[in-house]
Amino acid sequence: MGTLGQPTGETVMIREWFSVPRVSAENRAAVYGGRTQDPRVEFVALTVRYWVDAHATRSMTRDRVLQAMTGRISADNVWDLVAMLARLRLAEAFFDLAASDVDTDGAFRRFLLGLDPALLDAMRHYAAWNGINPKLFLDGFLVGVGESFATVVVDLGKLVQLVGRLQQEQLTTLIVLTVDPRAGLQRLAEQATVVREALAGVVAALDPSTVPERLLTLWRGWAAEFARHLEELDPFAAGRLLGRIAGDLFQVLTGLVQLVRLLGGVAVRAAIRYVPLLIVGAREAAAEVRLLTTQIAALLVAIGRAALLATPQVGLAVLRTLFPPKVLDALFRQGRTLLVDAELTLTVFNQAAHAEAFAGAGAGARLGALISADGKPVLMACMSETVSSAGRSASRAELNQALDEIIKRVEDLRELKPPKAPRDIRAAAVRAAIARQLEQRLTTVFNRALQTAAYEEFRALRKAGQAQPWRLGQQVHRRMAADTAQLVAGSPGLQPFAEKSLATVVEAVRAANPELAAALRGSDAVLRQTVAQLLLSHPDRDLLLRLVGFTRSPSAAGAEKALAAHLAERFGWKASTTVGELRSDLLLVDSEAARVTNVDWTASTKLERFEKTWGTVADDLGEAFDGRWEAIADAYQRARKGGVPAEVVAGLEELTAHAVRETVVRQAALSQLFPGFFVTSHEMTYQGLQTLFKLPL
């Protein structure tokens, strides 16, 4: 059989009692020419071929080849081995054994480089791309995409195609490529080149002062680090870095496309100023957040206030039906303010950004998320306010509320389960339009029904000799409760609750909408709170306590008991009254649009008392009074009329108490019970007895 490693005729023994055919004479001559042939080199080359042809694992092959080389391969013959392996088309498989996932202890790599450091160039040549472990590279790529700013899983091949298309259509002046992606690049090296050149074009166009330094450092230096990972034959690290960069690039490019559409087709270089909004989160360092607010304000100005006001409002819970969990995670966990998902764009802003954009004007909601489809605003997902800022200047407290703090209040919404049906932005827009129409119907159809009910019930009471204010109020409430179903018939999916306790409403909504369980899971605890406990634990505690006229420190000992006594005296609530026991004249719940509308039919005497109070003030102050009731004392002082008359104080106190009781406190409770819903309150008045008595029967 011969000796291990020594040729015998036309065979060589490579294992005990096992021989294989020799390397062909032609290949041996090509390697050595006229030099003396080295059987040790041939033995190692045949060992490589044997284990490769046997489809042994790479780790086993490495062990056997390393064992075969030890004592046989030296600096004098190692390049002959490389040449022979190249002739046998085994060089890539051989150098692939030095990859980090195979040569885990580095012994194979150390052996070769110990013979000649120049062998590193051979490793790069044979294994840097062609011999790279595709599975580990892909695994690393997917991890990198997950660490990027992308909100979707990015496919490298499709990203390259996207770059090629955008470079030809919209980003001609922004991206300069040395390869043509339209040619269907298959090699990783070519695809990585496209990514590198595309990102370089974007980075060059950015204002570096608007991008976090850590991110600029990564984007500018990733190519060198990527090359190092390849040189070290670390496919996982190389794939992970390329995945991170590819994800960032995908988010930036798709975001630029939607920004251009949202801003009415402006040039790409005009839209690129908003790129930081695609990558910086509001839950970052304070300096970055301040810059973010300014950039959001600039974007809102570019979109235009008219477009914002014209967009129908829905609750934040609607986002779960339109965006995948990763997009919502980017919003609620990172505080990202500009997110793109296919044809939809989500632009998030708070009071501070809105006020900076529009001369201090309040946004009407502490958190707004404008949803645009192919650049057209279609929905505004909103977070409720205790007292809406729409139509007035935002207060200092509202302006000081950081976006991060606001998002914390609703971050549990990210746990809402997405619907099983595919998203339908058109259906969502229709639902929002129906919700807006309902708001309009409150001042038209509902108002006419209310006035009709008041007149007809008044006639019946007058004929019976029972035309008293409290009786009229009872009859109007009863009549409107009975007529509600007919009034909302034009709004499918709307749940009306007339004269029902809040506990009953929550139970019904939860039963009808199990997918909202995450949003409503804290409702039971709120329902069990007393009204005093609700006010003291509410995020808007200080504002609410001022509105109810409670002046003691909320953190002082006995504050809850004192507040309960104050509420009993001023509003007639028992100290034991819970939130769940509160009733609304009418609650309209639209689960699809995530909206709750609280309606109060104001007692007949309220309007008359308001008119009387207004008449007294108008007589006293004339044109000097500008209608701002909160500044009425100053107005009397400027008019040199002395203090505010007692009857005016009493009238305002009664009107304010009623408004606070029926709208503000209920709105505060509803916003806690339905955190993902947009809650509004409406106080609707009907003609008082004094007016009704003047009408013909």
XYZ file of C-alpha atoms in Angstrom:
697
model
C 0.000 0.000 0.000
C 2.940 2.351 0.442
C 3.804 4.972 3.047
C 1.413 7.703 4.262
C 1.916 10.775 2.117
C 4.352 9.188 -0.307
C 3.402 8.532 -3.952
C 3.321 4.902 -5.037
C 2.884 4.623 -8.767
C -0.180 6.724 -9.598
C -1.663 6.824 -6.097
C -0.947 8.467 -2.741
C -1.963 7.101 0.672
C -3.743 9.947 2.508
C -5.171 7.832 5.335
C -4.163 4.473 6.767
C -5.106 1.795 4.239
C -6.694 4.366 1.912
C -5.136 5.833 -1.244
C -6.366 8.270 -3.891
C -5.190 9.047 -7.442
C -2.279 11.475 -7.715
C -2.528 15.025 -8.976
C -2.243 14.846 -12.767
C 1.222 15.158 -14.254
C 0.023 18.201 -16.208
C -0.987 20.059 -13.046
C 2.194 19.069 -11.222
C 4.279 20.343 -14.121
C 2.326 23.608 -14.193
C 3.209 24.188 -10.543
C 6.851 23.100 -10.496
C 8.075 23.428 -14.041
C 11.619 22.057 -14.015
C 11.950 22.170 -10.209
C 11.893 19.095 -8.022
C 8.368 18.191 -7.072
C 7.471 18.147 -3.363
C 5.295 15.146 -2.380
C 4.313 16.912 0.867
C 2.532 19.635 -1.093
C 0.730 17.047 -3.206
C -0.341 15.162 -0.062
C -1.919 18.257 1.510
C -3.644 19.229 -1.746
C -5.095 15.722 -2.086
C -6.233 15.839 1.576
C -8.151 19.052 0.845
C -9.770 17.507 -2.229
C -10.679 14.317 -0.396
C -12.570 16.014 2.449
C -14.187 18.594 0.162
C -15.397 15.912 -2.250
C -16.671 13.899 0.722
C -18.856 16.908 1.686
C -17.449 16.864 5.201
C -18.307 19.784 7.443
C -15.966 22.714 7.055
C -14.878 22.465 10.673
C -13.891 18.796 10.199
C -12.149 19.631 6.946
C -10.205 22.400 8.685
C -9.042 20.011 11.406
C -7.881 17.345 8.939
C -6.140 19.823 6.622
C -4.417 21.589 9.532
C -3.219 18.215 10.785
C -1.941 17.340 7.305
C -0.066 20.643 6.926
C 1.654 20.434 10.309
C 5.271 19.304 9.768
C 4.856 19.258 5.988
C 4.098 22.821 4.868
C 6.606 25.590 5.555
C 7.467 29.045 4.259
C 9.496 27.318 1.533
C 6.624 25.386 -0.045
C 3.401 27.133 1.039
C 3.073 29.107 -2.203
C 3.487 25.893 -4.182
C 0.536 24.562 -2.197
C -1.526 27.667 -3.096
C -0.622 27.274 -6.756
C -1.554 23.579 -6.782
C -4.854 24.230 -5.022
C -5.622 26.933 -7.583
C -4.951 24.448 -10.405
C -7.329 22.003 -8.713
C -9.965 24.790 -8.228
C -9.767 24.265 -4.486
C -8.163 27.565 -3.417
C -11.455 29.197 -2.402
C -12.515 26.157 -0.365
C -9.058 26.040 1.263
C -8.939 29.686 2.307
C -12.568 29.553 3.364
C -11.328 27.308 6.194
C -9.769 30.450 7.721
C -13.192 32.132 8.102
C -14.050 33.105 11.673
C -17.086 30.816 11.854
C -14.931 27.801 10.856
C -11.551 28.612 12.380
C -13.124 29.548 15.714
C -9.872 29.342 17.670
C -7.822 31.016 14.927
C -5.338 28.130 14.689
C -5.649 27.665 10.909
C -5.236 31.385 10.270
C -2.279 31.681 12.642
C -0.547 28.711 11.000
C -0.738 30.235 7.520
C 0.178 33.790 8.535
C 3.030 32.399 10.616
C 4.484 30.973 7.423
C 4.098 34.191 5.423
C 2.049 37.281 6.353
C 1.554 37.902 2.653
C -0.876 34.993 2.655
C -3.433 37.473 4.019
C -3.706 38.878 0.496
C -4.440 35.396 -0.798
C -7.175 35.004 1.827
C -8.722 38.294 0.736
C -8.512 37.388 -2.926
C -10.070 33.966 -2.629
C -12.442 34.319 0.311
C -13.415 37.978 0.804
C -16.553 37.656 -1.359
C -16.702 34.391 -3.263
C -15.828 32.255 -0.291
C -17.841 34.131 2.318
C -20.340 32.123 4.335
C -23.669 33.276 2.837
C -25.777 32.066 5.765
C -23.742 33.928 8.380
C -23.638 37.015 6.170
C -27.427 36.964 5.758
C -27.947 36.328 9.472
C -25.782 39.333 10.248
C -27.545 41.420 7.599
C -30.962 40.779 9.157
C -29.651 41.678 12.621
C -28.197 44.890 11.204
C -31.480 45.865 9.544
C -33.187 45.355 12.906
C -30.715 47.780 14.489
C -31.223 50.375 11.762
C -33.839 53.092 11.406
C -35.786 50.980 8.901
C -39.297 49.996 9.949
C -39.515 47.137 7.432
C -37.358 44.147 6.583
C -35.002 45.389 3.856
C -33.949 43.120 0.992
C -30.507 44.081 -0.334
C -31.330 43.234 -3.935
C -34.559 45.259 -3.875
C -32.758 48.165 -2.197
C -30.236 48.210 -5.054
C -33.085 48.261 -7.565
C -34.742 51.109 -5.629
C -31.509 53.120 -5.695
C -31.216 52.570 -9.446
C -34.786 53.682 -10.098
C -34.624 56.771 -7.870
C -31.224 57.744 -9.248
C -32.729 57.811 -12.718
C -36.039 59.455 -11.795
C -35.650 61.826 -8.836
C -32.184 61.721 -7.277
C -30.041 62.315 -10.362
C -28.141 65.207 -8.786
C -27.927 63.580 -5.381
C -26.502 60.130 -6.146
C -23.652 59.341 -8.533
C -23.083 55.636 -9.209
C -20.124 53.887 -10.846
C -22.180 50.760 -11.513
C -25.605 50.405 -13.081
C -28.112 48.788 -10.676
C -30.496 48.268 -13.570
C -28.105 45.644 -14.930
C -29.300 43.255 -12.215
C -26.275 43.179 -9.944
C -25.949 39.797 -8.292
C -22.559 39.907 -6.584
C -22.451 41.200 -3.021
C -19.435 43.354 -3.873
C -21.381 45.246 -6.546
C -24.469 45.622 -4.334
C -22.352 46.949 -1.470
C -20.822 49.478 -3.855
C -24.274 50.801 -4.765
C -25.174 51.169 -1.079
C -21.873 52.945 -0.322
C -22.179 55.421 -3.189
C -25.882 56.139 -2.575
C -25.360 56.869 1.125
C -22.316 59.007 0.341
C -24.489 61.179 -1.903
C -27.094 61.650 0.820
C -24.524 62.433 3.528
C -22.796 64.988 1.313
C -26.083 66.878 0.867
C -26.975 66.962 4.585
C -26.335 69.855 6.915
C -23.999 68.144 9.421
C -25.187 70.414 12.237
C -28.654 68.841 12.043
C -27.519 65.210 12.321
C -26.251 63.569 15.535
C -22.468 63.291 15.489
C -22.534 59.583 16.357
C -24.656 58.894 13.292
C -22.489 60.956 10.959
C -19.437 59.093 12.235
C -21.085 55.767 11.435
C -22.260 56.822 7.974
C -18.910 58.316 7.033
C -16.724 55.526 8.377
C -18.721 52.353 7.776
C -17.016 51.438 4.464
C -13.584 51.108 6.087
C -14.991 49.057 8.943
C -16.891 46.887 6.461
C -13.680 46.190 4.523
C -11.934 45.255 7.760
C -14.606 42.687 8.593
C -14.158 41.177 5.145
C -10.379 41.077 5.532
C -10.830 39.266 8.826
C -13.219 36.834 7.133
C -15.989 37.683 9.569
C -19.149 37.329 7.453
C -21.576 37.905 10.328
C -19.996 41.224 11.340
C -19.760 42.327 7.697
C -23.396 41.424 7.038
C -24.550 43.094 10.226
C -22.866 46.380 9.339
C -24.127 46.334 5.766
C -27.633 45.557 7.076
C -27.514 48.546 9.431
C -26.417 50.868 6.645
C -28.849 49.393 4.112
C -31.730 49.833 6.572
C -30.805 53.458 7.238
C -30.466 54.152 3.521
C -33.817 52.535 2.738
C -35.575 54.648 5.365
C -33.937 57.846 4.131
C -34.633 57.219 0.433
C -38.269 56.149 0.862
C -38.728 59.043 3.277
C -37.330 61.521 0.741
C -39.730 60.265 -1.912
C -42.747 60.775 0.377
C -41.445 64.140 1.610
C -41.213 65.417 -1.949
C -44.847 64.395 -2.486
C -46.032 65.774 0.858
C -44.431 69.149 0.129
C -46.057 69.484 -3.254
C -43.289 68.167 -5.484
C -40.392 70.301 -4.253
C -36.856 69.470 -5.379
C -35.125 66.648 -3.534
C -32.448 68.987 -2.222
C -35.198 71.109 -0.647
C -36.711 68.051 1.040
C -33.407 66.681 2.306
C -33.319 69.276 5.097
C -36.004 67.187 6.827
C -34.023 63.903 6.694
C -33.024 64.198 10.406
C -36.715 63.806 11.293
C -36.569 60.336 9.714
C -33.785 59.159 12.005
C -33.761 61.169 15.255
C -36.190 60.255 18.039
C -37.799 62.585 20.551
C -36.574 60.307 23.312
C -32.966 61.291 22.635
C -30.597 63.804 24.233
C -32.101 67.189 25.137
C -30.013 69.091 22.576
C -31.233 66.834 19.764
C -34.852 67.196 20.906
C -34.654 71.003 20.799
C -33.327 70.810 17.252
C -36.039 68.294 16.437
C -38.788 70.674 17.565
C -37.470 73.387 15.258
C -37.325 70.977 12.324
C -40.850 69.676 12.968
C -42.092 73.273 13.074
C -40.420 73.992 9.736
C -42.062 70.916 8.216
C -45.492 71.942 9.546
C -45.071 75.371 7.962
C -44.197 73.704 4.654
C -47.273 71.457 4.870
C -49.454 74.450 5.749
C -51.903 75.116 8.567
C -54.870 74.978 6.207
C -54.007 71.393 5.284
C -53.729 70.444 8.955
C -57.070 72.033 9.864
C -58.821 70.376 6.932
C -57.755 66.886 7.980
C -60.417 64.918 9.929
C -59.395 63.814 13.422
C -59.384 60.292 14.824
C -57.913 58.676 17.939
C -54.369 57.370 18.220
C -55.666 53.792 18.462
C -56.450 53.991 14.729
C -52.706 53.805 14.055
C -52.763 50.077 14.832
C -54.996 49.486 11.792
C -52.697 51.370 9.426
C -49.123 50.711 10.522
C -47.226 47.507 11.392
C -45.929 46.984 14.943
C -42.383 48.030 14.060
C -43.567 51.464 12.923
C -45.561 51.921 16.136
C -42.542 50.747 18.116
C -40.428 53.433 16.445
C -43.044 56.026 17.412
C -43.771 54.978 20.990
C -40.361 53.629 22.050
C -37.996 55.947 20.188
C -40.238 58.955 19.707
C -39.565 59.103 15.955
C -41.488 61.998 14.444
C -41.398 61.215 10.722
C -42.065 57.627 9.690
C -42.643 56.146 6.260
C -44.272 52.815 5.477
C -44.891 52.161 1.779
C -47.325 54.841 0.580
C -48.100 56.179 4.083
C -46.229 58.890 5.959
C -46.678 59.644 9.665
C -45.747 63.155 10.846
C -45.858 63.534 14.646
C -45.900 66.881 16.475
C -46.745 68.426 19.844
C -47.966 71.830 21.023
C -44.466 73.334 21.116
C -43.739 72.525 17.470
C -47.218 73.663 16.325
C -46.945 76.937 18.252
C -43.474 77.621 16.863
C -44.785 77.001 13.359
C -47.954 79.084 13.603
C -47.300 82.099 15.818
C -48.176 80.473 19.118
C -51.456 78.886 17.996
C -52.591 75.795 19.895
C -52.837 72.541 17.983
C -56.142 71.461 19.550
C -54.452 68.271 20.783
C -51.325 67.730 22.870
C -50.095 65.102 20.374
C -50.981 64.974 16.697
C -49.951 62.394 14.100
C -50.697 63.466 10.538
C -51.207 60.474 8.229
C -50.584 61.129 4.547
C -51.111 58.756 1.630
C -48.825 59.355 -1.354
C -48.201 62.869 -0.092
C -51.846 63.807 0.568
C -52.944 64.372 4.207
C -55.927 62.121 4.922
C -56.160 61.656 8.719
C -55.029 63.305 11.948
C -54.634 60.856 14.829
C -54.897 62.878 18.033
C -54.444 62.575 21.756
C -57.166 64.235 23.820
C -56.738 67.414 25.830
C -58.605 68.197 29.021
C -59.266 71.669 27.636
C -58.749 71.974 23.897
C -56.217 74.526 22.679
C -57.913 74.877 19.295
C -58.601 78.495 18.403
C -56.425 79.987 21.130
C -52.773 80.436 21.969
C -51.063 77.481 23.584
C -50.399 78.042 27.271
C -46.926 78.042 28.782
C -47.629 74.708 30.478
C -48.676 73.204 27.137
C -45.585 74.548 25.398
C -43.314 73.195 28.121
C -44.662 69.670 27.838
C -41.946 67.670 26.102
C -42.837 65.278 23.309
C -41.139 62.474 25.231
C -43.383 63.020 28.266
C -46.507 63.091 26.104
C -45.607 59.859 24.312
C -45.019 58.117 27.650
C -48.715 58.548 28.426
C -49.808 56.500 25.440
C -46.874 54.153 24.831
C -48.999 51.164 25.887
C -50.835 51.578 22.582
C -47.932 49.815 20.864
C -49.270 46.602 22.416
C -52.556 46.845 20.523
C -52.971 43.874 18.212
C -52.991 44.733 14.505
C -56.126 43.763 12.587
C -56.151 40.531 10.607
C -57.475 42.262 7.517
C -55.008 44.206 5.333
C -54.894 47.904 5.979
C -57.265 50.090 4.023
C -56.372 53.764 4.175
C -59.386 54.672 2.054
C -61.782 52.990 4.483
C -60.055 54.755 7.382
C -60.400 58.098 5.613
C -64.108 57.452 5.005
C -64.563 56.567 8.673
C -62.838 59.790 9.709
C -65.031 61.781 7.330
C -68.116 60.217 8.909
C -66.787 61.196 12.352
C -66.302 64.769 11.165
C -69.806 64.828 9.740
C -71.104 63.720 13.135
C -69.465 66.777 14.708
C -71.262 68.924 12.151
C -74.545 67.081 12.752
C -74.381 68.080 16.412
C -74.855 71.706 15.364
C -77.448 70.952 12.679
C -79.526 67.771 12.907
C -78.998 67.199 16.638
C -79.620 70.846 17.423
C -82.857 70.922 15.450
C -83.996 67.761 17.209
C -83.115 69.294 20.563
C -85.046 72.492 19.883
C -88.027 70.500 18.585
C -87.979 68.267 21.653
C -87.819 71.281 23.972
C -90.750 72.991 22.242
C -92.967 69.898 22.091
C -92.242 68.881 25.672
C -92.873 72.465 26.803
C -96.278 72.459 25.080
C -97.226 69.248 26.823
C -96.112 70.556 30.220
C -97.888 73.874 29.731
C -101.134 72.206 28.827
C -100.798 70.063 31.951
C -100.016 73.121 34.057
C -96.569 71.791 34.930
C -94.264 74.112 32.945
C -91.433 74.271 35.436
C -87.697 74.438 34.556
C -86.718 71.188 36.253
C -89.627 69.280 34.691
C -88.725 70.584 31.245
C -85.112 69.491 31.749
C -86.203 65.968 32.702
C -88.534 65.648 29.731
C -85.968 66.924 27.237
C -83.377 64.431 28.511
C -85.911 61.591 28.293
C -86.970 62.612 24.781
C -83.403 62.969 23.459
C -82.441 59.598 24.951
C -85.312 58.005 23.015
C -84.487 59.858 19.764
C -80.733 59.163 19.798
C -80.864 55.890 17.826
C -82.632 57.625 14.949
C -80.267 60.607 15.063
C -77.151 58.444 14.635
C -78.671 56.138 12.024
C -76.558 57.816 9.357
C -73.322 56.877 11.110
C -72.857 53.077 10.904
C -70.590 51.599 13.556
C -71.375 54.342 16.055
C -72.420 53.188 19.536
C -74.774 55.646 21.321
C -75.137 55.557 25.109
C -77.886 57.803 26.471
C -78.053 58.360 30.224
C -75.715 55.398 30.876
C -73.056 55.169 33.567
C -69.449 55.240 32.458
C -68.987 51.736 33.871
C -71.720 50.463 31.564
C -70.195 52.233 28.577
C -66.703 50.818 29.143
C -68.046 47.298 29.599
C -70.032 47.520 26.356
C -67.125 48.936 24.339
C -64.729 46.296 25.676
C -67.161 43.485 24.829
C -67.721 44.778 21.302
C -64.026 45.428 20.609
C -61.773 42.739 22.138
C -58.851 43.978 20.036
C -58.773 47.122 22.227
C -58.091 45.138 25.410
C -54.582 46.578 25.790
C -55.881 50.136 25.524
C -58.690 49.567 28.020
C -56.897 47.408 30.570
C -56.398 50.311 32.966
C -60.049 51.357 32.788
C -61.255 49.188 35.666
C -58.940 50.913 38.120
C -60.109 54.331 36.907
C -63.776 53.332 37.203
C -63.247 52.438 40.879
C -61.686 55.816 41.714
C -63.739 58.498 43.395
C -63.983 61.781 41.512
C -61.541 63.327 43.981
C -59.046 60.504 43.400
C -59.408 60.911 39.639
C -58.603 64.604 39.782
C -55.639 64.137 42.128
C -54.087 61.349 40.016
C -54.823 62.850 36.601
C -51.824 63.989 34.473
C -53.533 67.399 34.203
C -54.111 67.567 37.957
C -53.018 71.163 38.469
C -55.217 72.467 35.654
C -58.232 70.454 36.797
C -57.906 71.593 40.405
C -57.815 75.211 39.267
C -60.919 74.660 37.142
C -62.884 73.165 40.037
C -61.720 75.981 42.301
C -59.694 73.874 44.755
C -56.864 75.997 46.168
C -55.220 73.700 48.716
C -51.971 71.899 47.929
C -52.755 68.527 46.317
C -49.821 66.946 48.132
C -50.834 68.165 51.595
C -52.139 65.739 54.184
C -55.889 65.285 53.912
C -56.039 66.760 50.393
C -58.286 63.993 49.084
C -60.840 64.431 51.869
C -60.787 68.204 51.490
C -61.245 67.959 47.723
C -64.152 65.536 48.136
C -65.860 68.002 50.493
C -65.222 70.846 48.031
C -66.722 68.846 45.131
C -69.775 67.978 47.233
C -70.367 71.614 48.134
C -69.824 73.070 44.675
C -71.028 70.323 42.329
C -73.271 68.151 44.474
C -71.182 64.982 44.153
C -71.048 62.691 47.142
C -67.598 61.954 48.501
C -68.132 58.296 47.590
C -69.185 58.968 43.977
C -66.940 56.932 41.670
C -65.968 57.606 38.084
C -67.916 54.520 37.048
C -71.108 56.020 38.497
C -70.870 59.238 36.482
C -73.413 59.549 33.698
C -73.440 61.545 30.500
C -76.554 62.791 28.781
C -75.185 61.177 25.634
C -71.941 59.404 24.766
C -71.156 58.547 21.148
C -68.407 55.944 20.786
C -66.851 55.259 17.389
C -64.378 52.408 17.897
C -63.237 52.353 14.269
C -62.263 56.036 14.363
C -61.255 55.748 18.056
C -63.392 58.726 19.032
C -65.625 59.454 22.027
C -68.035 62.389 21.932
C -69.625 63.583 25.177
C -72.833 65.592 24.727
C -74.659 67.535 27.430
C -78.162 68.906 26.981
C -77.877 72.083 29.051
C -80.746 72.853 31.465
C -83.139 75.459 30.095
C -82.342 78.135 32.638
C -78.603 78.170 31.896
C -78.844 79.947 28.578
C -81.112 82.622 30.004
C -78.802 83.223 32.937
C -75.835 83.486 30.610
C -77.737 86.032 28.490
C -78.630 87.991 31.609
C -75.052 87.955 32.881
C -73.740 88.975 29.451
C -76.276 91.815 29.307
C -75.124 93.169 32.688
C -71.464 93.096 31.631
C -72.267 94.703 28.268
C -74.193 97.505 29.948
C -71.363 98.129 32.424
C -68.365 97.903 30.078
C -69.717 98.394 26.573
C -67.035 98.004 23.897
C -64.313 97.889 26.554
C -65.110 94.213 27.168
C -63.427 91.900 24.644
C -65.247 88.696 25.622
C -62.445 87.179 27.695
C -64.284 86.108 30.861
C -61.069 85.105 32.621
C -59.950 88.750 32.448
C -63.251 90.323 33.473
C -61.878 91.687 36.768
C -59.145 93.566 34.902
C -61.729 94.887 32.445
C -63.854 96.351 35.284
C -60.732 97.857 36.839
C -59.687 99.524 33.557
C -63.215 100.888 33.093
C -63.019 102.371 36.606
C -66.199 100.533 37.550
C -64.767 99.155 40.751
C -65.080 95.447 41.439
C -67.106 92.936 39.474
C -70.796 93.177 40.481
C -72.029 90.453 42.810
C -74.743 89.279 40.385
C -72.115 88.869 37.622
C -69.856 86.897 39.950
C -72.747 84.650 40.966
C -73.866 84.160 37.367
C -70.396 83.276 36.151
C -69.844 80.960 39.099
C -73.001 78.990 38.322
C -72.295 78.812 34.602
C -68.679 77.811 35.187
C -69.626 75.160 37.725
C -72.101 73.607 35.299
C -69.615 73.621 32.403
C -66.865 72.123 34.554
C -69.169 69.454 35.961
C -70.777 68.398 32.693
C -67.886 68.741 30.251
C -64.401 69.252 31.687
C -64.516 66.665 34.493
C -66.244 64.123 32.278
C -63.705 64.761 29.532
C -60.902 64.212 32.047
C -62.490 60.914 33.093
C -63.114 59.768 29.522
C -59.548 60.510 28.429
C -58.303 58.229 31.215
C -60.829 55.506 30.441
C -60.132 55.596 26.689
C -56.427 56.563 26.364
C -56.190 55.742 22.666
C -59.345 57.648 21.751
C -59.871 61.264 20.766
C -62.396 62.661 23.248
C -64.463 65.779 22.643
C -67.241 67.392 24.688
C -70.185 69.470 23.528
C -72.625 71.470 25.629
C -75.833 71.988 23.632
C -78.428 74.474 24.857
C -82.135 74.715 24.096
C -84.545 77.612 24.514
C -85.452 78.536 28.057
C -88.927 78.887 29.525
C -88.918 82.660 29.176
C -88.521 82.335 25.410
C -90.768 79.319 25.037
C -93.679 81.070 26.771
C -93.582 83.715 24.041
C -94.027 81.128 21.269
C -97.526 80.181 20.048
C -98.821 76.799 21.169
